[in-house]
Short mmCIF file of C-alpha atoms and ligand atoms in Angstrom, two decimals:
data_model
loop_
_atom_site.label_atom_id
_atom_site.label_comp_id
_atom_site.label_asym_id
_atom_site.label_seq_id
_atom_site.Cartn_x
_atom_site.Cartn_y
_atom_site.Cartn_z
CA MET A 198 -124.87 157.20 -54.65
CA SER A 199 -126.62 153.90 -54.66
CA CYS A 200 -126.82 150.89 -56.90
CA HIS A 201 -129.65 148.40 -57.40
CA ALA A 202 -127.30 145.44 -57.88
CA GLU A 203 -128.41 143.70 -54.69
CA GLN A 204 -132.12 144.10 -55.40
CA GLU A 205 -134.29 141.65 -57.26
CA LEU A 206 -135.24 143.53 -60.47
CA SER A 207 -138.33 142.86 -62.57
CA THR A 208 -137.97 141.74 -66.19
CA PRO A 209 -139.02 145.17 -67.60
CA ASP A 210 -136.46 146.88 -65.33
CA MET A 211 -133.75 144.45 -66.44
CA LEU A 212 -134.60 145.01 -70.11
CA GLN A 213 -134.65 148.77 -69.63
CA GLY A 214 -131.18 148.52 -68.08
CA HIS A 215 -130.02 146.43 -71.01
CA ILE A 216 -131.31 149.06 -73.47
CA GLU A 217 -129.61 151.85 -71.55
CA LEU A 218 -126.34 149.92 -71.55
CA HIS A 219 -126.60 149.56 -75.31
CA HIS A 220 -127.25 153.28 -75.66
CA HIS A 221 -123.97 153.93 -73.87
CA LEU A 222 -122.15 151.19 -75.79
CA PHE A 223 -123.21 152.58 -79.16
CA GLY A 224 -123.37 156.24 -78.10
CA TYR A 225 -120.37 157.03 -80.30
CA LEU A 226 -122.31 156.03 -83.44
CA LYS A 227 -124.21 159.31 -83.58
CA SER A 228 -121.10 161.45 -83.39
CA MET A 229 -119.24 159.21 -85.87
CA ALA A 230 -122.19 159.37 -88.28
CA LEU A 231 -122.35 163.15 -87.93
CA ARG A 232 -118.67 163.50 -88.65
CA CYS A 233 -118.99 161.19 -91.64
CA ALA A 234 -121.91 163.19 -93.08
CA ALA A 235 -120.04 166.45 -92.53
CA ASP A 236 -116.83 165.08 -94.12
CA LEU A 237 -118.80 163.90 -97.14
CA GLY A 238 -120.48 167.29 -97.50
CA VAL A 239 -124.00 165.87 -97.11
CA PRO A 240 -125.61 169.09 -95.73
CA SER A 241 -124.26 171.15 -98.68
CA ALA A 242 -125.38 168.48 -101.15
CA ILE A 243 -128.93 168.65 -99.75
CA HIS A 244 -128.80 172.45 -99.73
CA ARG A 245 -127.73 172.55 -103.41
CA ARG A 246 -130.73 170.40 -104.27
CA GLY A 247 -133.05 173.00 -102.73
CA GLY A 248 -133.22 171.49 -99.25
CA ALA A 249 -134.39 167.96 -100.09
CA ALA A 250 -132.58 165.08 -101.78
CA THR A 251 -132.89 161.34 -102.12
CA ILE A 252 -130.16 159.05 -100.83
CA SER A 253 -129.16 158.37 -104.45
CA ASP A 254 -128.93 162.12 -105.12
CA ILE A 255 -126.77 162.60 -102.06
CA ALA A 256 -124.54 159.69 -103.06
CA ALA A 257 -124.16 161.05 -106.59
CA ASP A 258 -123.40 164.58 -105.38
CA THR A 259 -120.92 163.57 -102.70
CA GLY A 260 -119.09 160.97 -104.78
CA VAL A 261 -120.18 157.97 -102.68
CA HIS A 262 -119.71 154.77 -104.68
CA PRO A 263 -123.07 153.13 -105.56
CA ALA A 264 -121.94 149.98 -103.74
CA LYS A 265 -121.86 152.01 -100.52
CA LEU A 266 -125.45 153.27 -100.83
CA PRO A 267 -126.77 150.99 -98.06
CA HIS A 268 -124.11 152.39 -95.72
CA LEU A 269 -125.00 155.98 -96.56
CA ARG A 270 -128.66 155.10 -96.02
CA ARG A 271 -127.87 153.73 -92.55
CA ILE A 272 -125.82 156.80 -91.61
CA MET A 273 -128.68 159.04 -92.70
CA ARG A 274 -131.15 156.91 -90.75
CA VAL A 275 -129.07 157.34 -87.58
CA LEU A 276 -128.88 161.09 -88.11
CA THR A 277 -132.58 161.33 -88.90
CA GLY A 278 -133.34 159.46 -85.69
CA ALA A 279 -131.07 161.93 -83.89
CA GLY A 280 -133.13 164.82 -85.30
CA ILE A 281 -130.34 166.25 -87.47
CA PHE A 282 -132.07 165.51 -90.79
CA ALA A 283 -135.73 164.89 -91.52
CA ALA A 284 -136.97 162.13 -93.82
CA ASN A 285 -139.89 161.48 -96.07
CA ASP A 286 -140.24 157.81 -96.87
CA GLU A 287 -138.25 156.98 -99.96
CA PRO A 288 -139.55 153.93 -101.83
CA SER A 289 -136.30 152.14 -101.14
CA SER A 290 -135.82 153.34 -97.57
CA GLY A 291 -137.29 150.15 -96.12
CA ARG A 292 -134.46 148.10 -97.53
CA ARG A 293 -132.12 147.25 -94.74
CA ARG A 294 -130.49 144.19 -96.20
CA ARG A 295 -126.81 143.86 -96.58
CA ARG A 296 -125.83 142.11 -99.76
CA ASP A 297 -122.66 140.37 -100.72
CA GLY A 298 -120.61 142.87 -102.63
CA ASP A 299 -122.27 145.92 -101.05
CA THR A 300 -119.13 146.70 -99.17
CA GLY A 301 -116.57 145.78 -101.77
CA ALA A 302 -114.04 143.13 -100.82
CA ALA A 303 -113.64 143.86 -97.13
CA THR A 304 -115.95 144.66 -94.25
CA LEU A 305 -115.22 147.64 -92.03
CA TYR A 306 -113.80 145.19 -89.49
CA GLN A 307 -111.42 143.77 -92.08
CA ALA A 308 -110.44 147.23 -93.25
CA ALA A 309 -109.48 148.09 -89.67
CA HIS A 310 -107.60 144.81 -89.12
CA GLY A 311 -105.34 144.51 -92.13
CA GLY A 312 -107.88 142.55 -94.17
CA VAL A 313 -108.28 139.78 -91.58
CA PRO A 314 -111.91 138.62 -91.09
CA ALA A 315 -113.20 138.51 -87.50
CA TRP A 316 -113.37 134.71 -87.29
CA GLU A 317 -109.84 134.37 -88.62
CA MET A 318 -108.73 136.87 -85.98
CA THR A 319 -110.21 134.72 -83.20
CA LYS A 320 -107.98 131.90 -84.45
CA ARG A 321 -104.85 134.08 -84.55
CA ASP A 322 -105.28 136.18 -81.42
CA SER A 323 -106.15 134.26 -78.27
CA SER A 324 -106.87 137.32 -76.11
CA TYR A 325 -109.28 138.69 -78.75
CA ASN A 326 -110.85 135.23 -78.98
CA ARG A 327 -111.36 135.08 -75.21
CA ALA A 328 -112.70 138.65 -74.97
CA LEU A 329 -115.20 138.07 -77.77
CA ASN A 330 -116.44 134.71 -76.49
CA GLU A 331 -116.77 135.95 -72.91
CA ALA A 332 -118.57 139.14 -73.96
CA CYS A 333 -121.04 137.12 -76.07
CA ALA A 334 -121.59 134.65 -73.23
CA VAL A 335 -122.31 137.35 -70.62
CA ASP A 336 -124.77 139.22 -72.83
CA THR A 337 -126.40 136.03 -74.05
CA SER A 338 -126.94 134.48 -70.63
CA PHE A 339 -128.65 137.69 -69.52
CA VAL A 340 -130.88 137.91 -72.58
CA MET A 341 -131.65 134.20 -72.85
CA ASP A 342 -132.82 133.74 -69.27
CA ILE A 343 -135.43 136.40 -69.98
CA ALA A 344 -136.19 135.10 -73.50
CA VAL A 345 -136.76 131.57 -72.19
CA ARG A 346 -138.94 132.88 -69.36
CA GLU A 347 -141.02 135.13 -71.62
CA GLY A 348 -141.08 133.20 -74.89
CA GLY A 349 -139.90 129.71 -74.02
CA ASP A 350 -142.97 128.09 -75.58
CA VAL A 351 -141.13 127.82 -78.89
CA PHE A 352 -138.89 125.15 -77.33
CA ARG A 353 -141.74 122.98 -76.08
CA GLY A 354 -142.04 119.64 -77.85
CA LEU A 355 -138.38 119.48 -78.83
CA SER A 356 -136.14 116.62 -77.79
CA SER A 357 -132.91 117.97 -79.26
CA LEU A 358 -131.54 121.33 -80.37
CA VAL A 359 -128.24 122.52 -81.81
CA ASP A 360 -127.09 126.10 -81.23
CA VAL A 361 -125.06 126.94 -84.33
CA GLY A 362 -122.30 129.48 -83.71
CA GLY A 363 -123.30 129.16 -80.07
CA GLY A 364 -119.89 130.21 -78.68
CA HIS A 365 -119.48 129.18 -75.06
CA GLY A 366 -122.99 127.79 -74.91
CA ALA A 367 -124.75 130.47 -72.85
CA ALA A 368 -127.95 130.22 -74.91
CA ALA A 369 -127.92 126.42 -75.01
CA MET A 370 -127.39 126.31 -71.24
CA ALA A 371 -130.31 128.65 -70.60
CA ILE A 372 -132.51 126.43 -72.78
CA ALA A 373 -131.22 123.23 -71.12
CA ARG A 374 -131.83 124.69 -67.64
CA ALA A 375 -135.44 125.52 -68.52
CA PHE A 376 -136.08 122.32 -70.53
CA PRO A 377 -133.82 119.62 -69.06
CA HIS A 378 -135.27 116.95 -71.37
CA ILE A 379 -133.94 118.74 -74.48
CA LYS A 380 -130.54 117.40 -75.55
CA CYS A 381 -128.69 120.64 -76.34
CA SER A 382 -125.53 120.86 -78.43
CA VAL A 383 -123.38 123.77 -79.51
CA LEU A 384 -121.52 123.88 -82.80
CA ASP A 385 -118.77 126.46 -83.11
CA LEU A 386 -115.26 126.92 -84.45
CA PRO A 387 -112.49 125.02 -82.62
CA GLN A 388 -111.05 128.20 -81.07
CA ALA A 389 -114.42 128.95 -79.42
CA ILE A 390 -115.15 125.39 -78.32
CA SER A 391 -111.68 124.81 -76.86
CA GLU A 392 -112.34 127.36 -74.10
CA ALA A 393 -116.01 126.60 -73.49
CA PRO A 394 -116.97 125.55 -69.94
CA ALA A 395 -117.47 121.77 -69.85
CA ASP A 396 -120.26 121.40 -67.32
CA GLY A 397 -121.91 118.38 -68.90
CA MET A 398 -125.17 120.22 -69.46
CA VAL A 399 -124.45 120.90 -73.10
CA ASN A 400 -122.54 118.90 -75.70
CA PHE A 401 -119.89 120.98 -77.55
CA VAL A 402 -118.98 120.14 -81.14
CA ALA A 403 -116.07 121.83 -82.91
CA GLY A 404 -116.72 122.35 -86.61
CA ASN A 405 -117.63 124.66 -89.43
CA MET A 406 -121.30 125.51 -89.98
CA PHE A 407 -120.66 125.91 -93.72
CA GLU A 408 -119.71 122.24 -93.91
CA TYR A 409 -121.73 120.28 -91.38
CA ILE A 410 -124.26 120.81 -88.60
CA PRO A 411 -125.04 117.88 -86.28
CA PRO A 412 -128.63 116.63 -86.63
CA ALA A 413 -131.27 117.86 -84.17
CA ASN A 414 -135.01 118.54 -83.97
CA ALA A 415 -134.28 122.25 -84.17
CA VAL A 416 -131.44 124.57 -85.07
CA PHE A 417 -130.98 127.75 -83.06
CA LEU A 418 -129.01 130.74 -84.40
CA LYS A 419 -128.40 133.82 -82.32
CA TYR A 420 -126.29 136.77 -83.47
CA VAL A 421 -124.87 134.67 -86.26
CA LEU A 422 -126.60 135.47 -89.56
CA HIS A 423 -126.11 139.21 -89.14
CA CYS A 424 -122.34 138.63 -89.42
CA TRP A 425 -122.70 137.30 -92.96
CA GLY A 426 -123.74 138.48 -96.42
CA GLU A 427 -126.77 137.07 -98.21
CA GLN A 428 -125.07 134.25 -100.08
CA ASP A 429 -123.31 133.03 -96.93
CA CYS A 430 -126.60 133.19 -94.97
CA ILE A 431 -128.20 130.99 -97.61
CA LYS A 432 -125.33 128.46 -97.34
CA ILE A 433 -125.63 128.40 -93.54
CA LEU A 434 -129.40 127.94 -93.71
CA GLN A 435 -129.02 125.14 -96.27
CA GLN A 436 -126.79 123.31 -93.79
CA CYS A 437 -129.36 124.01 -91.05
CA LYS A 438 -132.09 122.47 -93.18
CA LYS A 439 -129.99 119.35 -93.74
CA ALA A 440 -129.52 119.04 -89.97
CA ILE A 441 -133.24 118.92 -89.23
CA PRO A 442 -134.69 115.53 -90.18
CA ALA A 443 -137.60 115.75 -92.59
CA ARG A 444 -140.79 115.37 -90.67
CA GLY A 445 -142.58 112.08 -91.24
CA GLY A 446 -145.54 110.83 -89.27
CA GLY A 447 -145.73 111.47 -85.54
CA GLU A 448 -147.65 113.00 -82.70
CA ARG A 449 -148.70 116.59 -83.21
CA GLU A 450 -149.96 119.39 -81.03
CA GLU A 451 -153.33 120.97 -81.76
CA HIS A 452 -151.94 123.98 -83.61
CA GLU A 453 -149.97 121.64 -85.88
CA TRP A 454 -153.09 119.62 -86.73
CA LYS A 455 -155.00 122.86 -87.29
CA LYS A 456 -152.42 124.04 -89.82
CA ILE A 457 -152.65 120.74 -91.70
CA PHE A 458 -156.47 120.73 -91.72
CA LEU A 459 -156.72 124.30 -92.95
CA GLU A 460 -154.02 123.81 -95.58
CA ALA A 461 -155.94 120.77 -96.81
CA GLY A 462 -158.94 123.01 -97.40
CA PHE A 463 -161.11 122.13 -94.36
CA SER A 464 -162.84 125.10 -92.79
CA ASP A 465 -162.92 124.01 -89.15
CA TYR A 466 -162.38 121.14 -86.74
CA LYS A 467 -163.39 120.03 -83.26
CA ILE A 468 -161.43 117.85 -80.84
CA LYS A 469 -163.67 115.71 -78.61
CA PRO A 470 -161.91 113.94 -75.73
CA ILE A 471 -163.51 110.52 -75.34
CA LEU A 472 -161.37 108.41 -73.05
CA GLY A 473 -158.29 109.51 -71.13
CA PHE A 474 -155.85 110.83 -73.69
CA ILE A 475 -157.87 109.45 -76.63
CA SER A 476 -159.85 112.00 -78.62
CA VAL A 477 -161.81 112.10 -81.83
CA ILE A 478 -161.12 114.92 -84.23
CA GLU A 479 -164.02 116.03 -86.40
CA VAL A 480 -162.99 117.95 -89.50
CA TYR A 481 -165.52 120.08 -91.41
CA PRO A 482 -165.38 120.77 -95.17
C1 SAM B 540 -121.40 137.06 -82.63
S1 SAM B 540 -120.95 135.47 -82.09
C2 SAM B 540 -122.49 134.88 -81.41
C3 SAM B 540 -122.28 133.84 -80.35
C4 SAM B 540 -123.58 133.31 -79.72
N1 SAM B 540 -124.50 132.78 -80.69
C5 SAM B 540 -124.25 134.40 -78.93
O1 SAM B 540 -125.29 134.93 -79.33
O2 SAM B 540 -123.71 134.72 -77.88
C6 SAM B 540 -120.82 134.52 -83.60
C7 SAM B 540 -120.33 133.11 -83.38
O3 SAM B 540 -120.25 132.47 -84.66
C8 SAM B 540 -119.13 131.61 -84.62
N2 SAM B 540 -118.71 131.25 -85.99
C9 SAM B 540 -118.16 132.06 -86.91
N3 SAM B 540 -117.90 131.36 -88.03
C10 SAM B 540 -118.30 130.08 -87.80
C11 SAM B 540 -118.30 128.89 -88.58
N4 SAM B 540 -117.83 128.89 -89.82
N5 SAM B 540 -118.79 127.76 -88.02
C12 SAM B 540 -119.28 127.76 -86.75
N6 SAM B 540 -119.31 128.87 -85.97
C13 SAM B 540 -118.83 130.01 -86.49
C14 SAM B 540 -118.09 132.43 -83.88
O4 SAM B 540 -117.00 131.65 -83.40
C15 SAM B 540 -118.95 133.03 -82.77
O5 SAM B 540 -119.00 132.23 -81.63
#
């Protein structure tokens, strides 16, 4: 047996490894989904409909509550991907959004933990808190080093950034390493911030993103919004918007000028350098 751990791996190899790890991590989903479909009697329901049924038909015939339709749709998508069922595109099959109220009062996590939401559990159970923060940090530092290398252009031109729900700061640190001039902060709940590594690279702020986000040129959110229903996402994004100062006058890059010119109705423009960094911009109607 051998292992490639000592070798320098290319980005595609690293990403392939990451995908394979996720396949193992979530491998149980297929068997759980299959068991769920069998317990609900989905195959018989389809059979009784002559071999083809919509998700709504299946829900009606198996007694699945209408509020759980998005969940049934996801289970069927997993099993279709696994080749157990086949799908024609239903008009609504593109909808993947989770809405507040879809799941009733509690999420699956809450149902499995006596009604306690995940971020309340991190406050109550220090070993769970540590495990979750460390797991996020390890995965995030791996992904972010690659993301910054491959798509780091989005951070160019920023002087400050706040990573909201940034945990132990792995993403903010990757950004700060690649762009040392960007003042990076992390906002997270006190139980996450209290154990974050204080290396001076990143400024940690304990708080609640529903109440206040420290001001910065840009707000970064990674693996945060997917934890929340629609209404909560809107509240978080409203706080994000408040944190980013409205843009007044200032220096702009070419693509930013281009957007303004085109939105103003001009058809084209030309930038003519004339002296050092001074240029003339011609704008054509
Ligand atoms: C799934 S983790 C993602 C962590 C990090 N962004 C990453 O990708 O590794 C979600 C984070 O949101 C934080 N969080 C949850 N509720 C929060 C709130 N009300 N205010 C600030 N952070 C919150 C959690 O503590 C946790 O660190």
